[in-house]
Coordinates of C-alpha atoms in Angstrom, one line a residue:
M234 CA 4.4 -34.3 -6.6
K235 CA 5.2 -32.9 -3.2
S236 CA 4.4 -33.9 0.4
L237 CA 2.1 -31.6 2.3
S238 CA 4.8 -31.1 4.9
E239 CA 7.1 -29.8 2.2
L240 CA 4.5 -27.4 0.9
L241 CA 3.8 -26.0 4.3
I242 CA 7.4 -24.9 5.0
G243 CA 7.3 -21.2 5.9
V244 CA 3.5 -21.1 6.3
S245 CA 2.0 -19.7 9.5
I246 CA -0.1 -22.5 11.0
L247 CA -2.5 -22.0 13.8
E248 CA -3.7 -25.6 14.0
R249 CA -3.7 -28.8 11.9
K250 CA -6.2 -31.6 11.8
G251 CA -4.7 -34.8 10.3
S252 CA -1.2 -35.8 9.2
A253 CA 1.0 -33.7 6.9
D254 CA 2.5 -36.9 5.6
V255 CA 0.4 -37.0 2.5
D256 CA 1.3 -36.5 -1.2
I257 CA -0.1 -33.6 -3.1
A258 CA -0.5 -33.8 -6.8
A259 CA -1.7 -30.3 -7.5
V260 CA -2.5 -27.0 -5.7
C261 CA -5.5 -24.8 -6.5
F262 CA -7.5 -21.9 -5.0
D263 CA -10.2 -22.1 -7.7
S264 CA -12.6 -24.8 -6.6
R265 CA -13.3 -25.7 -10.3
Q266 CA -9.7 -26.9 -10.6
A267 CA -9.8 -29.3 -7.7
A268 CA -9.0 -32.9 -8.6
A269 CA -7.8 -36.1 -7.1
G270 CA -4.9 -35.6 -4.7
S271 CA -5.1 -31.8 -4.7
L272 CA -4.6 -29.2 -2.0
F273 CA -7.3 -26.5 -2.0
V274 CA -6.4 -23.2 -0.5
A275 CA -9.6 -21.3 0.6
V276 CA -8.9 -17.6 0.0
S277 CA -11.3 -14.9 0.9
G278 CA -11.5 -12.9 -2.3
T279 CA -12.9 -9.5 -3.0
T280 CA -16.1 -11.0 -4.5
T281 CA -16.2 -14.6 -3.4
D282 CA -15.1 -16.5 -0.3
G283 CA -13.3 -19.7 -1.2
H284 CA -14.3 -21.2 2.2
I285 CA -17.9 -21.8 0.9
F286 CA -16.4 -24.2 -1.7
I287 CA -14.4 -26.5 0.6
E288 CA -17.0 -29.3 0.5
K289 CA -17.2 -29.1 -3.3
T290 CA -13.4 -29.5 -3.6
I291 CA -13.3 -32.5 -1.3
E292 CA -16.0 -34.1 -3.4
A293 CA -13.8 -33.5 -6.5
G294 CA -10.9 -35.3 -4.8
A295 CA -9.0 -32.7 -2.7
V296 CA -7.1 -34.5 0.1
A297 CA -6.0 -31.4 2.1
V298 CA -7.5 -27.9 2.7
V299 CA -5.8 -24.7 3.9
C300 CA -8.3 -22.3 5.4
E301 CA -8.7 -19.5 7.9
E302 CA -11.9 -21.0 9.4
Y303 CA -12.7 -24.7 9.6
P304 CA -15.8 -25.9 7.8
E305 CA -18.7 -27.3 9.8
N306 CA -18.2 -30.8 8.5
I307 CA -14.7 -32.2 9.1
K308 CA -13.9 -35.3 7.1
D309 CA -11.7 -38.0 8.6
N310 CA -9.8 -38.6 5.3
V311 CA -9.0 -35.0 4.7
V312 CA -6.2 -32.9 6.3
Y313 CA -7.2 -29.4 7.4
I314 CA -4.6 -26.6 8.1
Q315 CA -5.8 -23.4 9.7
T316 CA -3.8 -20.3 9.0
P317 CA -4.3 -16.6 9.9
D318 CA -4.1 -15.6 6.2
S319 CA -4.9 -18.0 3.4
A320 CA -3.7 -15.5 0.7
K321 CA -0.2 -15.3 2.2
A322 CA -0.2 -19.1 2.7
L323 CA -1.0 -19.5 -1.0
G324 CA 2.0 -17.5 -2.2
I325 CA 4.4 -19.5 0.0
I326 CA 2.8 -22.9 -1.0
A327 CA 3.0 -22.0 -4.7
S328 CA 6.7 -21.2 -4.3
N329 CA 7.3 -24.4 -2.5
F330 CA 5.3 -26.4 -5.0
Y331 CA 7.5 -25.1 -7.9
D332 CA 10.8 -25.5 -6.0
N333 CA 11.3 -21.8 -5.1
P334 CA 12.0 -20.6 -8.7
S335 CA 12.5 -17.0 -7.7
G336 CA 15.6 -18.1 -5.7
N337 CA 17.1 -19.7 -8.8
L338 CA 17.3 -16.5 -10.9
K339 CA 17.6 -12.8 -10.3
L340 CA 14.1 -11.4 -10.0
V341 CA 13.6 -7.6 -10.1
G342 CA 10.2 -6.0 -9.4
I343 CA 9.1 -2.7 -10.9
T344 CA 6.2 -0.8 -9.2
G345 CA 4.6 2.6 -9.6
T346 CA 1.6 4.2 -11.2
N347 CA 3.2 5.0 -14.6
G348 CA 6.3 3.6 -16.4
K349 CA 6.2 0.0 -15.0
T350 CA 5.6 -1.6 -18.4
T351 CA 8.2 0.5 -20.2
V352 CA 10.9 0.0 -17.5
A353 CA 10.3 -3.8 -17.3
T354 CA 10.2 -4.2 -21.1
L355 CA 13.4 -2.1 -21.6
L356 CA 15.2 -4.2 -18.9
Y357 CA 14.1 -7.4 -20.7
Q358 CA 15.3 -6.2 -24.1
L359 CA 18.5 -4.8 -22.6
F360 CA 19.5 -8.0 -20.8
Q361 CA 18.6 -10.2 -23.8
D362 CA 20.9 -8.0 -25.9
L363 CA 23.6 -8.3 -23.2
G364 CA 23.5 -12.0 -23.8
Y365 CA 21.5 -13.3 -20.9
K366 CA 18.4 -15.5 -21.1
T367 CA 15.8 -13.3 -19.6
G368 CA 12.2 -13.4 -18.5
L369 CA 9.5 -10.7 -18.5
I370 CA 6.2 -10.5 -16.7
S371 CA 4.2 -7.5 -17.7
T372 CA 0.8 -6.0 -18.6
V373 CA 1.4 -6.3 -22.3
Q374 CA 2.9 -9.8 -22.6
N375 CA 5.1 -12.3 -20.8
H376 CA 8.4 -13.7 -22.2
I377 CA 10.3 -16.8 -21.3
H378 CA 13.6 -16.0 -23.1
T379 CA 12.4 -15.8 -26.7
S380 CA 9.0 -17.4 -26.2
V381 CA 6.0 -15.1 -25.9
I382 CA 3.1 -15.9 -23.6
P383 CA -0.2 -13.8 -23.5
S384 CA -0.7 -11.7 -20.4
T385 CA -4.0 -11.5 -18.5
H386 CA -3.0 -9.5 -15.4
T387 CA -0.2 -7.1 -14.6
T388 CA 0.9 -9.5 -11.9
P389 CA -0.5 -13.1 -12.2
D390 CA -1.9 -15.1 -9.3
P391 CA 0.7 -16.9 -7.1
L392 CA 0.3 -20.3 -8.9
A393 CA 0.5 -18.9 -12.4
L394 CA 3.4 -16.6 -11.3
N395 CA 5.5 -19.4 -9.8
K396 CA 4.8 -21.6 -12.8
L397 CA 6.0 -18.9 -15.1
L398 CA 9.2 -18.4 -13.0
A399 CA 9.8 -22.2 -12.9
E400 CA 9.5 -22.4 -16.7
M401 CA 12.1 -19.6 -16.9
V402 CA 14.4 -21.5 -14.6
E403 CA 13.9 -24.6 -16.7
V404 CA 15.2 -23.0 -19.9
G405 CA 18.1 -21.4 -18.0
C406 CA 17.0 -17.8 -17.5
D407 CA 19.4 -15.7 -15.5
Y408 CA 17.1 -12.7 -14.9
C409 CA 13.4 -11.9 -14.8
F410 CA 11.9 -8.4 -14.8
M411 CA 8.4 -8.2 -13.4
E412 CA 5.8 -5.5 -13.0
V413 CA 4.5 -5.5 -9.4
S414 CA 1.0 -4.0 -9.2
S415 CA -0.5 -2.5 -6.0
H416 CA -3.3 -5.1 -6.3
A417 CA -0.6 -7.9 -6.3
V418 CA 1.0 -6.5 -3.1
A419 CA -2.4 -6.0 -1.3
Q420 CA -3.6 -9.5 -2.3
H421 CA -0.3 -11.2 -1.4
R422 CA 0.3 -12.5 -4.9
I423 CA 4.1 -11.9 -4.5
E424 CA 4.3 -13.6 -1.1
G425 CA 7.1 -16.2 -0.9
L426 CA 9.1 -14.6 -3.8
E427 CA 12.8 -13.7 -3.4
F428 CA 13.5 -10.4 -5.1
T429 CA 17.1 -9.3 -6.1
G430 CA 15.8 -5.7 -6.3
G431 CA 12.8 -3.4 -6.5
V432 CA 12.3 -0.2 -8.6
F433 CA 9.9 2.6 -7.9
T434 CA 8.9 4.9 -10.8
N435 CA 6.3 7.3 -9.4
L436 CA 2.9 7.5 -7.6
T437 CA -0.2 9.4 -8.6
H438 CA -3.9 8.9 -7.9
D439 CA -4.9 5.6 -9.5
H440 CA -6.8 2.4 -8.6
L441 CA -8.7 4.1 -5.9
D442 CA -11.7 2.0 -6.9
F443 CA -9.8 -0.9 -5.3
H444 CA -7.7 0.8 -2.6
K445 CA -10.4 3.4 -1.7
T446 CA -7.9 6.0 -0.4
F447 CA -4.5 7.3 -1.6
D448 CA -3.0 6.3 1.7
A449 CA -4.0 2.7 1.2
Y450 CA -2.6 2.8 -2.4
L451 CA 0.7 4.3 -1.0
K452 CA 0.8 1.6 1.7
A453 CA 0.5 -1.1 -0.9
K454 CA 3.3 0.2 -3.0
K455 CA 5.5 0.7 0.1
G456 CA 4.7 -2.8 1.3
F457 CA 6.7 -4.2 -1.7
F458 CA 9.8 -2.4 -0.5
D459 CA 9.2 -3.2 3.2
G460 CA 9.3 -6.9 2.2
L461 CA 12.7 -6.7 0.4
D462 CA 15.6 -8.6 1.9
K463 CA 18.8 -6.9 3.1
S464 CA 20.7 -8.5 0.2
A465 CA 18.4 -6.8 -2.3
F466 CA 18.5 -3.2 -3.7
A467 CA 15.7 -0.6 -3.6
L468 CA 16.0 2.0 -6.4
V469 CA 13.5 4.9 -6.2
N470 CA 12.7 8.1 -8.1
V471 CA 13.3 10.9 -5.6
D472 CA 11.9 13.6 -7.9
D473 CA 8.6 12.0 -6.8
K474 CA 7.7 13.1 -3.3
N475 CA 6.8 9.5 -2.4
G476 CA 10.1 8.1 -3.5
R477 CA 11.8 8.4 -0.1
V478 CA 8.7 7.1 1.6
M479 CA 9.3 3.8 -0.1
L480 CA 12.7 3.6 1.5
Q481 CA 11.6 4.3 5.1
N482 CA 11.3 0.8 6.4
T483 CA 13.1 -1.3 3.8
A484 CA 16.1 -3.5 4.8
A485 CA 17.4 -3.4 1.2
H486 CA 20.3 -1.3 -0.1
K487 CA 18.8 2.2 -0.7
K488 CA 19.6 3.8 -4.1
T489 CA 18.0 6.8 -5.8
Y490 CA 17.6 8.3 -9.3
A491 CA 16.4 11.8 -10.4
L492 CA 16.5 14.4 -13.1
K493 CA 16.1 17.4 -10.8
T494 CA 17.4 16.6 -7.3
A495 CA 20.6 15.0 -5.9
A496 CA 20.6 11.2 -6.4
D497 CA 22.9 8.2 -6.9
F498 CA 21.9 8.1 -10.6
K499 CA 21.5 11.5 -12.4
A500 CA 20.4 12.5 -15.9
R501 CA 19.7 15.8 -17.6
I502 CA 17.7 16.4 -20.8
V503 CA 19.8 18.1 -23.4
E504 CA 17.4 17.8 -26.4
N505 CA 13.9 16.5 -26.6
Q506 CA 12.2 16.1 -30.0
F507 CA 10.0 13.6 -31.9
S508 CA 13.1 11.9 -33.2
G509 CA 14.4 11.1 -29.7
L510 CA 16.1 12.3 -26.6
L511 CA 19.6 13.5 -25.9
L512 CA 20.5 12.8 -22.3
N513 CA 23.5 13.6 -20.2
I514 CA 23.4 10.5 -18.1
D515 CA 26.1 10.1 -15.4
Q516 CA 28.3 12.5 -17.3
A517 CA 27.9 10.8 -20.7
E518 CA 25.8 12.3 -23.5
V519 CA 23.7 9.6 -25.3
W520 CA 21.0 9.8 -28.0
F521 CA 18.0 7.6 -27.3
K522 CA 15.1 6.7 -29.7
M523 CA 12.5 7.3 -27.0
V524 CA 10.6 10.6 -26.5
G525 CA 9.6 12.8 -23.6
S526 CA 10.8 13.6 -20.1
F527 CA 8.8 10.7 -18.6
N528 CA 10.9 8.4 -20.8
A529 CA 14.0 10.1 -19.5
Y530 CA 13.0 8.9 -16.0
N531 CA 12.3 5.4 -17.4
L532 CA 15.6 5.2 -19.2
L533 CA 17.4 6.4 -16.0
A534 CA 15.6 3.7 -13.9
V535 CA 16.7 1.0 -16.4
Y536 CA 20.3 2.3 -16.4
G537 CA 20.5 2.4 -12.6
T538 CA 19.0 -1.1 -12.3
A539 CA 21.6 -2.5 -14.8
I540 CA 24.5 -0.9 -13.0
L541 CA 23.2 -2.2 -9.7
L542 CA 23.1 -5.6 -11.4
E543 CA 26.8 -5.1 -12.1
Q544 CA 26.6 -4.6 -15.9
D545 CA 29.2 -2.6 -17.9
T546 CA 28.2 1.1 -18.2
L547 CA 29.3 1.5 -21.9
K548 CA 27.6 -1.7 -23.0
V549 CA 24.4 -0.7 -21.2
L550 CA 24.2 2.8 -22.7
T551 CA 25.1 1.6 -26.2
I552 CA 22.3 -1.0 -26.2
L553 CA 19.8 1.3 -24.5
S554 CA 20.4 4.0 -27.2
R555 CA 18.9 1.7 -29.9
L556 CA 15.9 0.2 -28.0
Q557 CA 12.3 1.3 -28.7
G558 CA 10.6 0.3 -25.4
A559 CA 7.1 -1.1 -25.0
E560 CA 4.4 -1.1 -27.7
G561 CA 1.7 1.5 -27.2
R562 CA 3.9 3.8 -25.2
F563 CA 4.2 7.1 -27.2
D564 CA 4.3 5.3 -30.5
Y565 CA 4.2 7.9 -33.3
I566 CA 3.9 8.0 -37.1
T567 CA 4.2 10.8 -39.6
S568 CA 1.9 10.9 -42.6
P569 CA 3.0 11.8 -46.1
N570 CA 1.5 15.3 -45.6
G571 CA 3.5 15.8 -42.3
I572 CA 0.7 15.2 -39.8
I573 CA 2.1 13.3 -36.7
G574 CA -0.1 10.7 -35.0
V575 CA 0.7 9.5 -31.5
V576 CA -0.6 6.3 -29.8
D577 CA -0.2 5.9 -26.1
Y578 CA -1.8 3.6 -23.5
A579 CA -2.0 6.5 -21.0
H580 CA -4.9 5.5 -18.7
T581 CA -4.4 7.8 -15.7
P582 CA -4.8 11.6 -15.5
D583 CA -1.1 12.0 -14.8
A584 CA -0.1 9.8 -17.7
V585 CA -2.4 11.7 -20.1
Q586 CA -0.9 15.0 -18.9
N587 CA 2.6 13.6 -19.5
V588 CA 1.7 12.7 -23.1
L589 CA 0.1 16.1 -23.8
S590 CA 2.9 18.0 -22.2
T591 CA 5.5 16.1 -24.2
I592 CA 3.7 16.8 -27.4
Q593 CA 3.4 20.5 -26.5
N594 CA 7.1 20.7 -25.5
I595 CA 8.5 19.1 -28.6
R596 CA 6.2 20.1 -31.4
K597 CA 7.3 22.9 -33.7
G598 CA 5.0 25.7 -34.4
T599 CA 3.8 24.4 -37.8
E600 CA 3.5 20.7 -36.9
Q601 CA 0.1 19.2 -36.6
V602 CA -0.3 16.3 -34.1

């Protein structure tokens, strides 16, 4: 239980009606979860406006309400806090409610159109194998050290997100690697989190059903890096033309990786076949079990992140060389008669093109795929 005044630390407040010296048993933004002693945050969603449920939550026992507009009927026994942006307020309140868990471990966010899940999963596997208790928040599944929790969103809502992070802190996790979707940035789901670093993979046309324009999509991705602290690092793929855009307004330490252009972390593909990749990575030749040039970028992003987190180069490359990555990302099987089947989650035109190009580049003339 927290006092309302504790929960409001860092929240932009326009006006308050009532005393902040009240105990809060729970925080919710879904009116159906309102209960005795709860704080309801009225968020204007894409389909429903939480403000229309304020009265209902008070009837259910809410003792305080955070809103952008006051309701018509003001109750004397309820505290009302007016804020310019309820979604931003929710992220900060969630962090305060769970004792700022992101500040008690090293949180690294990975964003981009393709590669987020693979990079986040590889980082989780790598740091577990390096001996650290590690968390993972991803599209496929979430991990709290060795425990697996089902995933419903690429980036959960602020309350679920901070609860996950708090559980990681409770079991002693040192690191958490997290996919950061453009939706999460635009909807302020990561507001209030303290990131140790951010990684950018690439940007292609995707989610325009939500963002409407590519510029809005780009702005959402860039917004993640704009919000990084000066003590954090920003690692971006500069073979992607939008990589340097991500760095334009960030206060974080700027680092780059690439296969084709000059960068802080460099790699070159020596061999590329169904059995794996041979990469020259920072002057060392290493064989990896993963396939395709897109995975060369993913592996390089993971390597660069690990080095920026002050891990030993040889240990990192040794462990990375035996990892398989995320399920459903260029998984393949060879039948008894030699036909190769490939399973991949590719769900954007660019991702599909990457998979098809990889197959074309590495298949031998007689191979059936």
